[in-house]
Amino acid sequence: DYWERLNKSLKEMKKKKFRTAIRITAIKGINMVEPENYAKLIKKADPDFVEVKSYMFVGESRKRLKEENMPSHSEVKEFTEKINEFLPEYEYCSEQKSSRVVLLAKKEFKKKGKWVAWIDFDKFFKLVSKKKKFESKDYLTQTKK
C-alpha cells in the first residue's frame, strides 16, 4: 500500500503549478545507494527542487540508528552529485555545510548565470489576492548568497 501511495503522491506533485520540492534524508549505510532509482522517483514528481540532507543523530532516531549513520557533508554532496548524473534538467544550486544539505534546482531557475529561486513574497501575495492562476516562475527573485 505504501509504494502505491508514494507513487500516486509523486504523480500528483507533477500536476502542481506552485513550487515543489523533494527532500531525501541520506542515511549512511542504509539508503545512500542506487542514485538512478532516486532519479526515477524524482522524475515522476518533476519538482522544482531536490534537497538532499544528512540524517542527524538526534531525538527518537537514536534508538534505531547509530551516530555512524550520519553522513558527512562531503558524503551528502557526493551522493547528490551521483543522483544529479541521472537528472540532466537539474543543476547544483547551493549547499549549507553546517546543516549537511545540498540543493539541486531545475536549470530554468538560472538566468544569465545567476539563480533566481527565492520567493518574492510581495509579488506572491499580490498574485494570490487576484485569485487567478499563476505559476512559481511568476513570483521569483534572485537568490542571495
N, CA, C and O of each residue as an XYZ file, in Angstrom:
580
protein
N       0.818     -1.201      0.000
C       0.000      0.000      0.000
C       0.863      1.267      0.000
O       0.558      2.241     -0.688
N       1.953      1.233      0.790
C       2.824      2.412      0.871
C       3.369      2.801     -0.503
O       3.339      3.970     -0.889
N       3.863      1.813     -1.226
C       4.505      2.083     -2.523
C       3.515      2.717     -3.501
O       3.864      3.647     -4.228
N       2.302      2.217     -3.516
C       1.272      2.769     -4.402
C       0.944      4.212     -4.014
O       0.804      5.076     -4.880
N       0.824      4.467     -2.707
C       0.508      5.826     -2.248
C       1.652      6.789     -2.542
O       1.415      7.937     -2.917
N       2.891      6.332     -2.376
C       4.042      7.176     -2.691
C       4.026      7.552     -4.168
O       4.183      8.722     -4.517
N       3.840      6.577     -5.020
C       3.827      6.844     -6.461
C       2.670      7.750     -6.866
O       2.826      8.601     -7.742
N       1.525      7.575     -6.244
C       0.384      8.449     -6.524
C       0.707      9.885     -6.104
O       0.390     10.832     -6.823
N       1.336     10.040     -4.945
C       1.721     11.381     -4.471
C       2.704     12.045     -5.424
O       2.588     13.237     -5.708
N       3.665     11.283     -5.916
C       4.643     11.834     -6.852
C       3.967     12.286     -8.148
O       4.289     13.346     -8.684
N       3.045     11.490     -8.639
C       2.317     11.856     -9.867
C       1.453     13.094     -9.647
O       1.330     13.932    -10.541
N       0.856     13.213     -8.465
C       0.046     14.398     -8.148
C       0.925     15.643     -8.051
O       0.533     16.725     -8.488
N       2.109     15.482     -7.478
C       3.021     16.622     -7.355
C       3.338     17.209     -8.726
O       3.434     18.426     -8.884
N       3.494     16.355     -9.690
C       3.843     16.805    -11.043
C       2.786     17.743    -11.625
O       3.106     18.587    -12.463
N       1.548     17.609    -11.198
C       0.453     18.438    -11.706
C       0.438     19.843    -11.104
O      -0.213     20.737    -11.645
N       1.136     20.045    -10.013
C       1.077     21.315     -9.293
C       1.834     22.406    -10.032
O       2.887     22.162    -10.622
N       1.284     23.610     -9.992
C       1.893     24.756    -10.669
C       2.651     25.662     -9.702
O       3.263     26.645    -10.120
N       2.613     25.335     -8.422
C       3.382     26.103     -7.457
C       4.704     25.395     -7.186
O       4.932     24.285     -7.667
N       5.568     26.037     -6.418
C       6.891     25.473     -6.137
C       6.768     24.123     -5.447
O       5.965     23.936     -4.533
N       7.578     23.201     -5.906
C       7.572     21.874     -5.312
C       9.003     21.439     -5.036
O       9.947     21.858     -5.706
N       9.131     20.587     -4.031
C      10.456     20.097     -3.653
C      10.338     18.678     -3.124
O       9.318     18.281     -2.559
N      11.392     17.942     -3.321
C      11.523     16.617     -2.726
C      12.739     16.670     -1.820
O      13.801     17.160     -2.205
N      12.566     16.158     -0.616
C      13.688     16.079      0.318
C      14.033     14.611      0.524
O      13.169     13.774      0.785
N      15.305     14.333      0.402
C      15.824     12.992      0.658
C      16.700     13.089      1.897
O      17.650     13.870      1.933
N      16.381     12.302      2.901
C      17.226     12.240      4.086
C      18.206     11.098      3.868
O      17.819      9.930      3.839
N      19.468     11.443      3.715
C      20.515     10.459      3.429
C      20.986      9.814      4.731
O      21.396     10.506      5.663
N      20.924      8.489      4.784
C      21.337      7.746      5.972
C      22.472      6.813      5.561
O      22.271      5.857      4.811
N      23.653      7.108      6.062
C      24.856      6.348      5.705
C      24.681      4.871      6.081
O      24.263      4.537      7.189
N      25.014      4.002      5.125
C      24.923      2.565      5.361
C      23.526      2.005      5.174
O      23.312      0.803      5.332
N      22.567      2.870      4.836
C      21.191      2.399      4.691
C      20.589      2.764      3.339
O      20.153      1.878      2.604
N      20.558      4.045      2.998
C      19.842      4.413      1.770
C      20.653      5.246      0.778
O      20.084      5.807     -0.159
N      21.932      5.334      0.961
C      22.759      6.113      0.028
C      23.265      5.197     -1.087
O      24.466      5.080     -1.327
N      22.316      4.559     -1.754
C      22.590      3.602     -2.829
C      21.612      3.854     -3.973
O      20.613      4.553     -3.804
N      21.902      3.292     -5.115
C      21.011      3.325     -6.274
C      20.533      4.731     -6.638
O      19.329      4.978     -6.694
N      21.460      5.647     -6.885
C      21.058      7.017     -7.235
C      20.160      7.083     -8.467
O      19.331      7.984     -8.588
N      20.325      6.125     -9.380
C      19.487      6.114    -10.583
C      18.016      5.877    -10.238
O      17.127      6.375    -10.929
N      17.760      5.122     -9.175
C      16.368      4.874     -8.779
C      15.766      6.069     -8.044
O      14.566      6.323     -8.152
N      16.583      6.795     -7.304
C      16.101      8.062     -6.734
C      15.720      9.000     -7.878
O      14.687      9.668     -7.829
N      16.556      9.039     -8.891
C      16.284      9.916    -10.039
C      14.968      9.534    -10.718
O      14.214     10.410    -11.142
N      14.690      8.244    -10.821
C      13.423      7.809    -11.428
C      12.227      8.314    -10.626
O      11.235      8.769    -11.196
N      12.328      8.231     -9.308
C      11.242      8.731     -8.460
C      11.100     10.246     -8.595
O       9.989     10.769     -8.677
N      12.223     10.935     -8.616
C      12.209     12.393     -8.752
C      11.555     12.793    -10.071
O      10.763     13.734    -10.116
N      11.884     12.086    -11.129
C      11.303     12.406    -12.446
C       9.785     12.242    -12.455
O       9.091     12.971    -13.163
N       9.266     11.301    -11.682
C       7.812     11.122    -11.616
C       7.126     12.374    -11.075
O       6.032     12.727    -11.515
N       7.768     13.039    -10.123
C       7.173     14.218     -9.483
C       7.533     15.510    -10.201
O       6.783     16.485    -10.149
N       8.673     15.517    -10.867
C       9.140     16.700    -11.588
C       9.167     17.948    -10.698
O       8.630     18.987    -11.084
N       9.786     17.861     -9.507
C       9.794     19.009     -8.600
C      10.729     20.110     -9.087
O      11.612     19.876     -9.913
N      10.521     21.305     -8.564
C      11.411     22.414     -8.887
C      12.776     22.216     -8.228
O      13.810     22.579     -8.790
N      12.760     21.635     -7.025
C      13.976     21.492     -6.230
C      14.091     20.085     -5.665
O      13.092     19.412     -5.415
N      15.337     19.657     -5.470
C      15.634     18.400     -4.790
C      16.645     18.729     -3.707
O      17.740     19.219     -3.984
N      16.261     18.453     -2.471
C      17.142     18.724     -1.337
C      17.593     17.393     -0.754
O      16.771     16.549     -0.397
N      18.891     17.215     -0.663
C      19.439     16.013     -0.039
C      20.094     16.460      1.258
O      21.000     17.293      1.264
N      19.615     15.886      2.358
C      20.045     16.307      3.685
C      20.517     15.098      4.471
O      19.970     14.003      4.346
N      21.529     15.313      5.272
C      22.051     14.252      6.120
C      21.073     13.906      7.236
O      20.434     14.782      7.818
N      20.972     12.618      7.520
C      20.319     12.183      8.753
C      21.109     12.782      9.904
O      22.337     12.850      9.850
N      20.411     13.216     10.941
C      21.075     13.749     12.127
C      20.747     12.837     13.310
O      19.598     12.445     13.511
N      21.754     12.517     14.066
C      21.628     11.602     15.202
C      21.036     12.361     16.394
O      21.753     12.755     17.314
N      19.729     12.555     16.358
C      19.032     13.298     17.416
C      17.685     12.635     17.704
O      17.187     11.836     16.911
N      17.114     12.980     18.844
C      15.764     12.546     19.189
C      15.577     11.042     19.231
O      16.497     10.286     19.544
N      14.363     10.632     18.908
C      13.976      9.220     18.966
C      14.770      8.334     18.008
O      14.894      7.129     18.231
N      15.305      8.930     16.944
C      16.044      8.120     15.964
C      17.272      7.463     16.591
O      17.776      6.471     16.064
N      17.758      8.003     17.704
C      18.935      7.415     18.361
C      18.650      6.014     18.893
O      19.576      5.257     19.185
N      17.380      5.672     19.017
C      17.014      4.327     19.468
C      17.105      3.311     18.330
O      17.217      2.108     18.569
N      17.054      3.811     17.075
C      17.041      2.919     15.912
C      18.338      2.950     15.109
O      18.723      1.956     14.493
N      18.999      4.087     15.123
C      20.189      4.272     14.295
C      21.385      4.622     15.167
O      21.260      4.842     16.372
N      22.546      4.669     14.526
C      23.782      4.985     15.236
C      24.344      6.299     14.720
O      23.958      6.776     13.653
N      25.241      6.868     15.471
C      25.884      8.111     15.050
C      26.640      7.907     13.735
O      26.762      8.834     12.934
N      27.141      6.698     13.519
C      27.862      6.382     12.283
C      26.958      6.456     11.048
O      27.456      6.523      9.925
N      25.649      6.445     11.244
C      24.705      6.553     10.125
C      24.566      7.984      9.618
O      23.888      8.229      8.620
N      25.203      8.922     10.300
C      25.129     10.330      9.931
C      26.241     10.639      8.927
O      27.408     10.707      9.313
N      25.902     10.828      7.634
C      26.954     11.108      6.655
C      27.528     12.511      6.822
O      26.845     13.426      7.282
N      28.775     12.661      6.446
C      29.410     13.984      6.458
C      28.820     14.818      5.326
O      28.136     14.298      4.445
N      29.093     16.106      5.364
C      28.596     16.965      4.284
C      29.178     16.525      2.940
O      28.470     16.513      1.933
N      30.449     16.169      2.920
C      31.058     15.764      1.645
C      30.422     14.480      1.113
O      30.296     14.317     -0.101
N      30.021     13.570      1.993
C      29.339     12.346      1.552
C      27.948     12.662      0.997
O      27.516     12.059      0.014
N      27.254     13.603      1.627
C      25.940     14.026      1.128
C      26.099     14.668     -0.244
O      25.326     14.393     -1.162
N      27.111     15.525     -0.376
C      27.333     16.206     -1.652
C      27.676     15.192     -2.748
O      27.173     15.292     -3.867
N      28.520     14.233     -2.431
C      28.901     13.203     -3.409
C      27.680     12.384     -3.845
O      27.522     12.091     -5.030
N      26.825     12.019     -2.897
C      25.621     11.253     -3.237
C      24.664     12.100     -4.089
O      24.050     11.596     -5.029
N      24.546     13.372     -3.754
C      23.704     14.287     -4.535
C      24.220     14.386     -5.965
O      23.436     14.383     -6.914
N      25.530     14.474     -6.118
C      26.126     14.541     -7.460
C      25.823     13.276     -8.257
O      25.590     13.339     -9.464
N      25.826     12.122     -7.577
C      25.507     10.860     -8.260
C      24.059     10.850     -8.733
O      23.769     10.401     -9.841
N      23.149     11.345     -7.895
C      21.742     11.442     -8.298
C      21.621     12.389     -9.483
O      20.912     12.107    -10.450
N      22.321     13.515     -9.396
C      22.238     14.549    -10.431
C      22.718     14.049    -11.798
O      22.290     14.569    -12.829
N      23.594     13.053    -11.817
C      24.053     12.473    -13.089
C      22.888     11.917    -13.907
O      22.973     11.836    -15.132
N      21.807     11.537    -13.238
C      20.635     10.965    -13.909
C      19.512     11.990    -14.089
O      18.421     11.655    -14.551
N      19.791     13.236    -13.721
C      18.792     14.304    -13.812
C      19.367     15.481    -14.596
O      19.719     16.498    -13.997
N      19.470     15.370    -15.906
C      20.114     16.422    -16.695
C      19.406     17.775    -16.652
O      20.012     18.795    -16.980
N      18.135     17.801    -16.254
C      17.412     19.069    -16.197
C      17.636     19.830    -14.884
O      17.100     20.921    -14.692
N      18.440     19.237    -13.980
C      18.755     19.864    -12.693
C      20.238     20.207    -12.626
O      21.062     19.669    -13.366
N      20.545     21.119    -11.712
C      21.926     21.538    -11.510
C      22.120     21.878    -10.035
O      21.180     22.260     -9.338
N      23.351     21.731     -9.583
C      23.693     22.141     -8.223
C      23.329     23.609     -8.054
O      23.681     24.435     -8.897
N      22.633     23.939     -6.981
C      22.203     25.316     -6.726
C      22.910     25.897     -5.509
O      23.477     26.987     -5.577
N      22.877     25.171     -4.396
C      23.519     25.687     -3.185
C      23.710     24.563     -2.179
O      23.263     23.433     -2.377
N      24.379     24.910     -1.111
C      24.603     23.945     -0.036
C      24.762     24.693      1.273
O      25.107     25.875      1.291
N      24.510     23.998      2.357
C      24.713     24.539      3.695
C      25.520     23.488      4.455
O      24.982     22.496      4.947
N      26.828     23.739      4.534
C      27.728     22.731      5.109
C      27.384     22.387      6.547
O      27.395     21.214      6.920
N      27.077     23.398      7.367
C      26.807     23.130      8.781
C      25.552     22.274      8.976
O      25.441     21.556      9.970
N      24.621     22.347      8.043
C      23.397     21.538      8.110
C      23.498     20.260      7.289
O      22.610     19.408      7.334
N      24.587     20.135      6.540
C      24.810     18.963      5.681
C      23.680     18.806      4.658
O      23.078     17.741      4.525
N      23.417     19.896      3.947
C      22.332     19.937      2.967
C      22.877     20.391      1.624
O      23.690     21.313      1.558
N      22.426     19.741      0.545
C      22.776     20.143     -0.820
C      21.470     20.290     -1.599
O      20.577     19.447     -1.509
N      21.378     21.376     -2.363
C      20.164     21.671     -3.113
C      20.423     21.630     -4.610
O      21.344     22.267     -5.118
N      19.587     20.864     -5.304
C      19.553     20.877     -6.764
C      18.322     21.674     -7.175
O      17.293     21.639     -6.501
N      18.436     22.388     -8.280
C      17.291     23.134     -8.806
C      17.204     22.894    -10.300
O      18.204     22.608    -10.958
N      16.002     23.013    -10.822
C      15.847     22.927    -12.272
C      16.638     24.056    -12.910
O      16.683     25.171    -12.390
N      17.250     23.760    -14.022
C      18.084     24.747    -14.713
C      17.299     25.988    -15.115
O      17.882     27.060    -15.279
N      16.003     25.862    -15.276
C      15.183     27.020    -15.663
C      15.191     28.120    -14.599
O      14.795     29.252    -14.879
N      15.635     27.799    -13.388
C      15.728     28.797    -12.324
C      17.040     29.576    -12.378
O      17.303     30.409    -11.512
N      17.846     29.313    -13.374
C      19.116     30.021    -13.535
C      18.985     30.955    -14.733
O      18.758     30.517    -15.860
N      19.133     32.243    -14.467
C      19.010     33.264    -15.512
C      20.317     34.050    -15.596
O      20.772     34.627    -14.609
N      20.906     34.064    -16.772
C      22.161     34.790    -17.002
C      23.219     34.418    -15.960
O      23.925     35.281    -15.437
N      23.314     33.127    -15.670
C      24.334     32.618    -14.761
C      24.035     32.798    -13.285
O      24.869     32.457    -12.446
N      22.862     33.328    -12.943
C      22.505     33.547    -11.535
C      21.212     32.799    -11.214
O      20.294     32.719    -12.030
N      21.173     32.262    -10.010
C      19.980     31.548     -9.577
C      18.885     32.532     -9.201
O      19.115     33.485     -8.457
N      17.714     32.293     -9.717
C      16.530     33.103     -9.424
C      15.507     32.128     -8.834
O      14.568     31.702     -9.506
N      15.715     31.792     -7.572
C      14.911     30.738     -6.966
C      14.260     31.157     -5.651
O      13.525     30.374     -5.049
N      14.516     32.363     -5.208
C      13.885     32.831     -3.975
C      12.484     33.328     -4.270
O      12.167     33.687     -5.404
N      11.652     33.346     -3.251
C      10.276     33.825     -3.393
C      10.219     35.319     -3.102
O      10.703     35.780     -2.069
N       9.624     36.068     -4.023
C       9.298     37.476     -3.791
C       7.905     37.459     -3.158
O       6.899     37.381     -3.863
N       7.852     37.532     -1.827
C       6.584     37.361     -1.126
C       5.584     38.471     -1.427
O       4.382     38.213     -1.480
N       6.056     39.702     -1.625
C       5.129     40.776     -2.001
C       4.421     40.429     -3.307
O       3.202     40.554     -3.426
N       5.210     39.994     -4.277
C       4.644     39.618     -5.577
C       3.712     38.405     -5.425
O       2.640     38.352     -6.026
N       4.143     37.442     -4.613
C       3.340     36.245     -4.389
C       1.960     36.601     -3.836
O       0.943     36.132     -4.349
N       1.925     37.437     -2.783
C       0.642     37.759     -2.159
C      -0.237     38.627     -3.058
O      -1.463     38.551     -2.980
N       0.370     39.441     -3.899
C      -0.415     40.199     -4.881
C      -1.083     39.238     -5.866
O      -2.253     39.404     -6.214
N      -0.336     38.247     -6.304
C      -0.901     37.250     -7.221
C      -2.028     36.455     -6.555
O      -3.057     36.182     -7.172
N      -1.820     36.095     -5.303
C      -2.845     35.347     -4.569
C      -4.118     36.178     -4.453
O      -5.220     35.662     -4.640
N      -3.967     37.455     -4.147
C      -5.143     38.316     -3.958
C      -5.956     38.498     -5.240
O      -7.151     38.784     -5.179
N      -5.321     38.337     -6.389
C      -6.034     38.462     -7.670
C      -6.898     37.238     -7.976
O      -7.755     37.272     -8.860
N      -6.660     36.163     -7.232
C      -7.441     34.925     -7.373
C      -7.445     34.386     -8.801
O      -8.450     33.867     -9.288
N      -6.308     34.523     -9.449
C      -6.130     33.970    -10.788
C      -5.037     32.915    -10.722
O      -4.261     32.872     -9.768
N      -4.981     32.075    -11.728
C      -3.943     31.046    -11.764
C      -2.589     31.680    -12.035
O      -2.468     32.612    -12.830
N      -1.572     31.157    -11.358
C      -0.204     31.595    -11.601
C       0.730     30.441    -11.286
O       0.334     29.454    -10.668
N       1.974     30.578    -11.720
C       2.980     29.535    -11.524
C       4.123     30.077    -10.687
O       4.234     31.283    -10.469
N       4.969     29.175    -10.221
C       6.075     29.581     -9.354
C       6.996     30.588    -10.024
O       7.550     31.456     -9.349
N       7.171     30.491    -11.325
C       8.070     31.418    -12.024
C       7.560     32.856    -11.981
O       8.319     33.790    -12.240
N       6.275     33.041    -11.654
C       5.679     34.375    -11.634
C       6.047     35.193    -10.393
O       5.793     36.397    -10.362
N       6.633     34.575     -9.384
C       6.939     35.312     -8.154
C       8.361     35.046     -7.639
O       8.600     35.028     -6.431
N       9.275     34.847     -8.551
C      10.664     34.573     -8.175
C      11.494     35.845     -8.109
O      11.178     36.856     -8.737
N      12.559     35.764     -7.336
C      13.541     36.838     -7.282
C      14.923     36.195     -7.184
O      15.046     35.002     -6.906
N      15.956     36.995     -7.414
C      17.322     36.462     -7.427
C      17.705     35.892     -6.067
O      17.422     36.485     -5.026
N      18.345     34.748     -6.096
C      18.822     34.096     -4.889
C      19.987     34.888     -4.319
O      20.903     35.282     -5.041
N      19.935     35.112     -3.015
C      21.007     35.855     -2.351
C      21.996     34.869     -1.765
O      21.647     33.733     -1.445
N      23.221     35.312     -1.630
C      24.251     34.416     -1.080
C      24.304     34.501      0.417
O      25.110     33.817      1.046
